[in-house]
Amino acid sequence: MTGYIKGFLTTLLFIYSFYSFSQPKVFHLKGQIVDEANTPLPSSTIVLLDQQNKEVAKVSADSSGYFDLSYSIAGRYVLNISFTGYSSYRSAVFELAHKDFGLIKLNPADNALAEVVVQAKQDLVELDGGNIIYNVSKSIDAQGATALDAIKKAPGIYVDNDNTITLNGRQGAMILLDGRQTYMSGKELTDLLRSMPSSGIRSVEIINSPTARFDAAGSAGIINIRTIKPQIKGFNGNLTTGLAYGMNVRQNLDISLNYRRNNVNVYGTYNHFLGSYSYLYGSDRIQNNKTYDSFTDDIDKRQRMGSRLGADLALNKRNTLGILLTGNFIFGGGLTDTRTDIGNTSSPAVLQVLDAVNDYYQQQTQRYNMNLNYKYEDTLGRIVNVDADYGYFQKTNGNLQSNIYSGDRNNVISRSFNRTLNAININLKAFKFDYTTRLGKAILETGLKLSDIRADNDSKFLHVLAARDSLDDRRSNAFGYNEQIASTYVNLKRSFKRWNVQGGLRLENSSSRGALFFRSAGIDSADNIRRTYLNLFPSVSASFKASANHNFSLGYSRRIDRPAYQDLNPFVYMLDELNFWQGNPFLQPQLSHRASFTYAYKSSTILGLTFSHTDQFSTQITDTLDLNKVIMVFRNLGVQNNAALSITQHIYPAKWWDITFNGTLYQLRNKISFDQYRDFDLKQAAARMNLQQSFKLPYKFRAEVSGTFTSRRLTGANNISRAVSQVDLGLQKSLFKDKGVLRLVVNDIYQGNRGNAVQSYAGFYLRSYSYYESRQVRLNFTYKFADSSVKGPRTRNSALGDENGRIK
């Protein structure tokens, strides 16, 4: 790792020296873009045009509406600024020089539909500062699917068949929705993303160098999913509906509505995904000279629904109040049918068969969140933002499990029936205060956050008998977890000619108490685990614009990943009589140091380099239990190092043909220990590539062909996964004067996305395989309607950021 850093710094020094002496003077054009109420318009498009009206440079405004566009070739130019739903601003002709345009005010457009249609050309992947932006709306394949499907093709992101999300080969990315973290992590997070429609997503932002303003979670970086904000005055909306078929038929619907009049804006959404999902998976295991070959047919019958209702009230030009209510609901049954053939390594004969059926006859998940927001902003750059949040998460399930052992002649040796009843209730409360002001020529950001989390888990294991169910005290417990986190931060940003620099420090103090209640030998008992820790999280970054076509950025931050609340519960969950899952109350947070470097040439080439070092690395492992069983449990194992090189390249062979290539080459090294007898030093290089081609065809048709390849790689603690690939085809037709769009997509046409992984150590070997409905046909229709232009709902960052993301 030291050698990497030395080489990295030497390269930077060479680049800086070269451009400092060889490049012409760069001029900066600055300003802030606001609406008629002086509210910033983030991500506005700023374009510099020459006298032939040809684009020579382009940038996007930041989250506060500020922009800094630089160019070096002297001449006469015009500045053009646009934002969807607003009339464009066009400056007078000026000679290129350092110029501050001050406050630029955009007014709502008279014809909203025209504004929606007339937009500047947008690449599939762009660079905004040091952040990579994947524009979901530019991909046919990403539309009419789920949010989980949409993020899969973003640069550096990979989602395996177990729905584990990695960024540049590493787990631990923090997922945000419009700057707010989700309520869930792990399986519950992917369930949430699968309940969200991709038609409501504008872009996916990959933040490799988060500032101190962000929660310190996310050792692999941050994935921020930006939803579409309608900008249409009066009443307007969007409808997407469709069908999908792989092994089951599913139906999806997404409706978003918005209404604004004068200083009041009200908006809401509803979406659902109805239908079953099928999963096929299994494993071949060798343990203590015995073989266990299992196969599972898993049907998930849960239905997914989501909704959002919000309102913004502009009290005057400087003060705004807002409320946002969100809810997500998952309900329905499920069934897994597993057959395990048991034998000896010395003979291929099957000695016993275990048939295990899990009937999830009752499953329900409810997720609610309320956000109250106050914002003050004046023309001097002072911003006060206050968030008060309350979140509630409830999950219940009932499972009836049968385990039947048969001999080699199909004779029943034994049978047992068990029932598990689980209930999880989590209450989250948070308060967040942020303040931004100008400090000389710099921008100062500071704030604080207080959060309180209460998680209660009740788990019961019962033996199903003829007369009645019998509670097993040894396998039942109640687990309560309470955590308070207090944090504060300061961050300073400053521009120096070609340089933009920022530095910040975040302080977080965590105090928690876990209480396990159980019954032993007929006596009620309790165990308590208390923890308190204080951490500092520095972050620094710098960007250097060497010329109009060459941009460099560099960043460093320290990050933390706290355990999901459910992973701390020591309850043993039986998948069948040979496979178990258990939480770990002694699980510690993992801490990471992360550095990143990005280079961009124009808007066509983006190169990225990231390094990370993680202490107390934690992940789920598969360990042996007794002579013939395995248990899956999270543990702190040791150290993980990660280095990744990425490239995004845009190619335009013709006006009707666009090509985007994303490639990531990375290496993981895990220096870990299961116990004093099992140490591992595993190192694996891997690559992931994505090639997407888009074709403009006659009669308002568009076609898309995309392919992905992921090589052999190291996953989890000690899994070596084989290569997978996938090819997708898409066709789109615009209808009804571009108000409607019909899309047909075929995913994974040759079923190349099949998981296959191996792990082994002395006396143990496990090969696992999996396939889900990756090959499917999707047909979707989208229709947009509006009557005139409006400002859409504000983007707000909820106080329940990191806490919500740890519900699993």
Coordinates of N, CA and C in Angstrom, one line a residue, residues 651-732:
I651 N -17.8 7.4 -26.9 CA -17.4 7.5 -28.3 C -18.7 7.7 -29.1
Y652 N -18.6 8.6 -30.1 CA -19.7 8.9 -31.0 C -19.3 8.7 -32.4
P653 N -19.4 7.4 -32.9 CA -19.0 7.1 -34.3 C -19.9 7.8 -35.3
A654 N -21.1 8.2 -35.0 CA -22.0 8.9 -35.9 C -23.1 9.6 -35.0
K655 N -23.8 10.5 -35.7 CA -24.8 11.3 -35.0 C -25.9 10.5 -34.4
W656 N -26.1 9.3 -35.0 CA -27.2 8.4 -34.5 C -26.7 7.3 -33.6
W657 N -25.4 7.3 -33.3 CA -24.8 6.2 -32.6 C -23.9 6.6 -31.4
D658 N -24.3 6.3 -30.2 CA -23.5 6.6 -29.0 C -23.0 5.3 -28.4
I659 N -21.7 5.4 -27.9 CA -21.1 4.2 -27.2 C -20.6 4.7 -25.9
T660 N -20.9 4.0 -24.8 CA -20.3 4.3 -23.5 C -19.7 3.0 -22.9
F661 N -18.4 3.1 -22.5 CA -17.7 2.0 -22.0 C -17.3 2.3 -20.5
N662 N -17.7 1.4 -19.6 CA -17.2 1.5 -18.2 C -16.4 0.3 -17.9
G663 N -15.2 0.5 -17.3 CA -14.4 -0.6 -16.9 C -13.8 -0.3 -15.5
T664 N -13.7 -1.4 -14.7 CA -13.1 -1.3 -13.4 C -12.1 -2.4 -13.2
L665 N -10.9 -2.1 -12.9 CA -9.9 -3.2 -12.5 C -9.5 -2.9 -11.1
Y666 N -9.7 -4.0 -10.2 CA -9.4 -3.8 -8.8 C -8.8 -5.0 -8.2
Q667 N -8.2 -4.8 -7.0 CA -7.6 -5.9 -6.3 C -8.0 -5.8 -4.8
L668 N -8.4 -6.9 -4.3 CA -8.8 -7.0 -2.9 C -7.7 -7.9 -2.2
R669 N -7.4 -7.5 -1.0 CA -6.5 -8.3 -0.1 C -7.1 -8.4 1.3
N670 N -7.5 -9.7 1.7 CA -8.0 -9.9 3.0 C -7.0 -10.6 3.9
K671 N -6.5 -9.9 4.9 CA -5.6 -10.6 5.9 C -6.5 -10.8 7.1
I672 N -7.0 -12.0 7.3 CA -8.1 -12.2 8.2 C -7.8 -13.5 9.0
S673 N -8.6 -13.7 10.1 CA -8.5 -14.9 10.9 C -9.8 -15.2 11.5
F674 N -10.2 -16.5 11.3 CA -11.5 -17.0 11.9 C -11.3 -17.3 13.3
D675 N -10.1 -17.9 13.6 CA -9.7 -18.2 15.0 C -8.2 -18.5 15.0
Q676 N -7.7 -19.0 16.1 CA -6.2 -19.1 16.2 C -5.7 -20.2 15.3
Y677 N -6.5 -21.0 14.7 CA -6.0 -22.1 13.9 C -6.3 -21.8 12.4
R678 N -7.1 -20.8 12.1 CA -7.5 -20.6 10.7 C -7.2 -19.1 10.3
D679 N -6.0 -18.9 9.8 CA -5.6 -17.6 9.3 C -5.6 -17.6 7.7
F680 N -5.9 -16.5 7.1 CA -6.0 -16.4 5.7 C -5.3 -15.1 5.2
D681 N -4.6 -15.2 4.1 CA -4.0 -14.0 3.5 C -4.4 -14.2 2.0
L682 N -5.5 -13.6 1.6 CA -6.1 -13.8 0.3 C -6.0 -12.6 -0.5
K683 N -5.5 -12.8 -1.8 CA -5.3 -11.6 -2.7 C -5.9 -12.0 -4.0
Q684 N -6.7 -11.1 -4.6 CA -7.3 -11.5 -5.9 C -7.5 -10.2 -6.7
A685 N -7.1 -10.2 -8.0 CA -7.3 -9.1 -8.9 C -8.6 -9.5 -9.7
A686 N -9.4 -8.5 -10.1 CA -10.6 -8.8 -10.8 C -10.9 -7.6 -11.7
A687 N -11.9 -7.8 -12.6 CA -12.3 -6.7 -13.6 C -13.8 -6.8 -13.8
R688 N -14.3 -5.7 -14.1 CA -15.7 -5.6 -14.5 C -15.8 -4.6 -15.6
M689 N -16.6 -5.0 -16.7 CA -16.7 -4.1 -17.9 C -18.1 -4.1 -18.3
N690 N -18.5 -2.9 -18.8 CA -19.9 -2.7 -19.3 C -19.8 -1.8 -20.5
L691 N -20.3 -2.3 -21.6 CA -20.4 -1.6 -22.9 C -21.8 -1.4 -23.3
Q692 N -22.2 -0.2 -23.5 CA -23.6 0.2 -23.8 C -23.6 1.0 -25.1
Q693 N -24.4 0.6 -26.1 CA -24.6 1.3 -27.3 C -26.0 1.7 -27.5
S694 N -26.2 2.9 -28.0 CA -27.5 3.5 -28.2 C -27.6 4.0 -29.7
F695 N -28.7 3.7 -30.3 CA -28.9 4.0 -31.7 C -30.2 4.8 -31.9
K696 N -30.1 5.9 -32.6 CA -31.3 6.7 -33.0 C -31.7 6.2 -34.3
L697 N -33.0 5.7 -34.4 CA -33.6 5.1 -35.6 C -34.7 6.0 -36.1
P698 N -35.1 5.8 -37.4 CA -36.2 6.6 -38.0 C -37.5 6.4 -37.2
Y699 N -38.4 7.3 -37.4 CA -39.8 7.2 -36.9 C -39.8 7.2 -35.3
K700 N -38.8 8.0 -34.8 CA -38.7 8.2 -33.3 C -38.5 6.9 -32.5
F701 N -37.8 6.0 -33.2 CA -37.4 4.7 -32.5 C -36.0 4.9 -31.9
R702 N -35.7 4.3 -30.8 CA -34.3 4.2 -30.3 C -34.1 2.7 -29.9
A703 N -32.8 2.3 -30.1 CA -32.5 0.9 -29.8 C -31.2 1.0 -28.9
E704 N -31.1 -0.1 -28.1 CA -30.0 -0.1 -27.1 C -29.5 -1.6 -27.0
V705 N -28.2 -1.7 -27.0 CA -27.5 -3.0 -26.8 C -26.5 -2.8 -25.7
S706 N -26.5 -3.6 -24.7 CA -25.5 -3.5 -23.6 C -25.1 -4.9 -23.2
G707 N -23.8 -4.9 -22.7 CA -23.2 -6.2 -22.3 C -22.4 -5.9 -21.1
T708 N -22.4 -6.8 -20.1 CA -21.5 -6.7 -18.9 C -20.7 -8.0 -18.7
F709 N -19.5 -7.8 -18.2 CA -18.7 -9.0 -17.8 C -18.0 -8.7 -16.5
T710 N -18.1 -9.7 -15.6 CA -17.4 -9.6 -14.3 C -16.5 -10.8 -14.2
S711 N -15.3 -10.6 -13.9 CA -14.3 -11.7 -13.9 C -14.3 -12.5 -12.6
R712 N -13.5 -13.5 -12.5 CA -13.3 -14.2 -11.2 C -12.8 -13.2 -10.2
R713 N -13.4 -13.4 -8.9 CA -13.1 -12.3 -8.0 C -13.3 -12.9 -6.5
L714 N -12.7 -12.1 -5.6 CA -12.8 -12.4 -4.2 C -14.0 -11.7 -3.6
T715 N -14.9 -12.4 -2.9 CA -16.1 -11.8 -2.3 C -16.2 -12.2 -0.9
G716 N -16.8 -11.4 0.0 CA -17.0 -11.7 1.4 C -15.6 -11.9 2.0
A717 N -15.5 -12.9 2.9 CA -14.2 -13.2 3.6 C -13.3 -14.0 2.7
N718 N -13.8 -15.2 2.2 CA -12.9 -16.1 1.6 C -13.5 -16.8 0.4
N719 N -14.6 -16.2 -0.2 CA -15.2 -16.8 -1.4 C -14.5 -16.4 -2.6
I720 N -14.3 -17.3 -3.5 CA -13.8 -17.1 -4.9 C -15.0 -17.3 -5.8
S721 N -15.5 -16.3 -6.4 CA -16.6 -16.4 -7.3 C -16.2 -16.4 -8.8
R722 N -16.8 -17.3 -9.6 CA -16.4 -17.4 -11.0 C -17.0 -16.2 -11.8
A723 N -16.6 -16.1 -13.0 CA -17.0 -15.0 -13.9 C -18.4 -15.1 -14.3
V724 N -19.1 -14.0 -14.5 CA -20.5 -14.0 -15.0 C -20.5 -12.9 -16.1
S725 N -21.6 -13.0 -16.9 CA -21.8 -12.0 -18.0 C -23.2 -11.9 -18.3
Q726 N -23.6 -10.9 -19.1 CA -25.0 -10.6 -19.4 C -25.1 -9.7 -20.6
V727 N -26.1 -10.0 -21.5 CA -26.3 -9.1 -22.6 C -27.8 -8.8 -22.6
D728 N -28.1 -7.4 -22.8 CA -29.5 -6.9 -22.7 C -29.8 -6.2 -24.0
L729 N -31.0 -6.3 -24.5 CA -31.5 -5.6 -25.7 C -32.7 -4.7 -25.3
G730 N -32.8 -3.5 -25.9 CA -33.9 -2.6 -25.7 C -34.3 -1.9 -26.9
L731 N -35.6 -1.6 -27.0 CA -36.2 -0.9 -28.1 C -37.3 0.1 -27.5
Q732 N -37.2 1.4 -28.0 CA -38.1 2.4 -27.5 C -38.7 3.2 -28.6

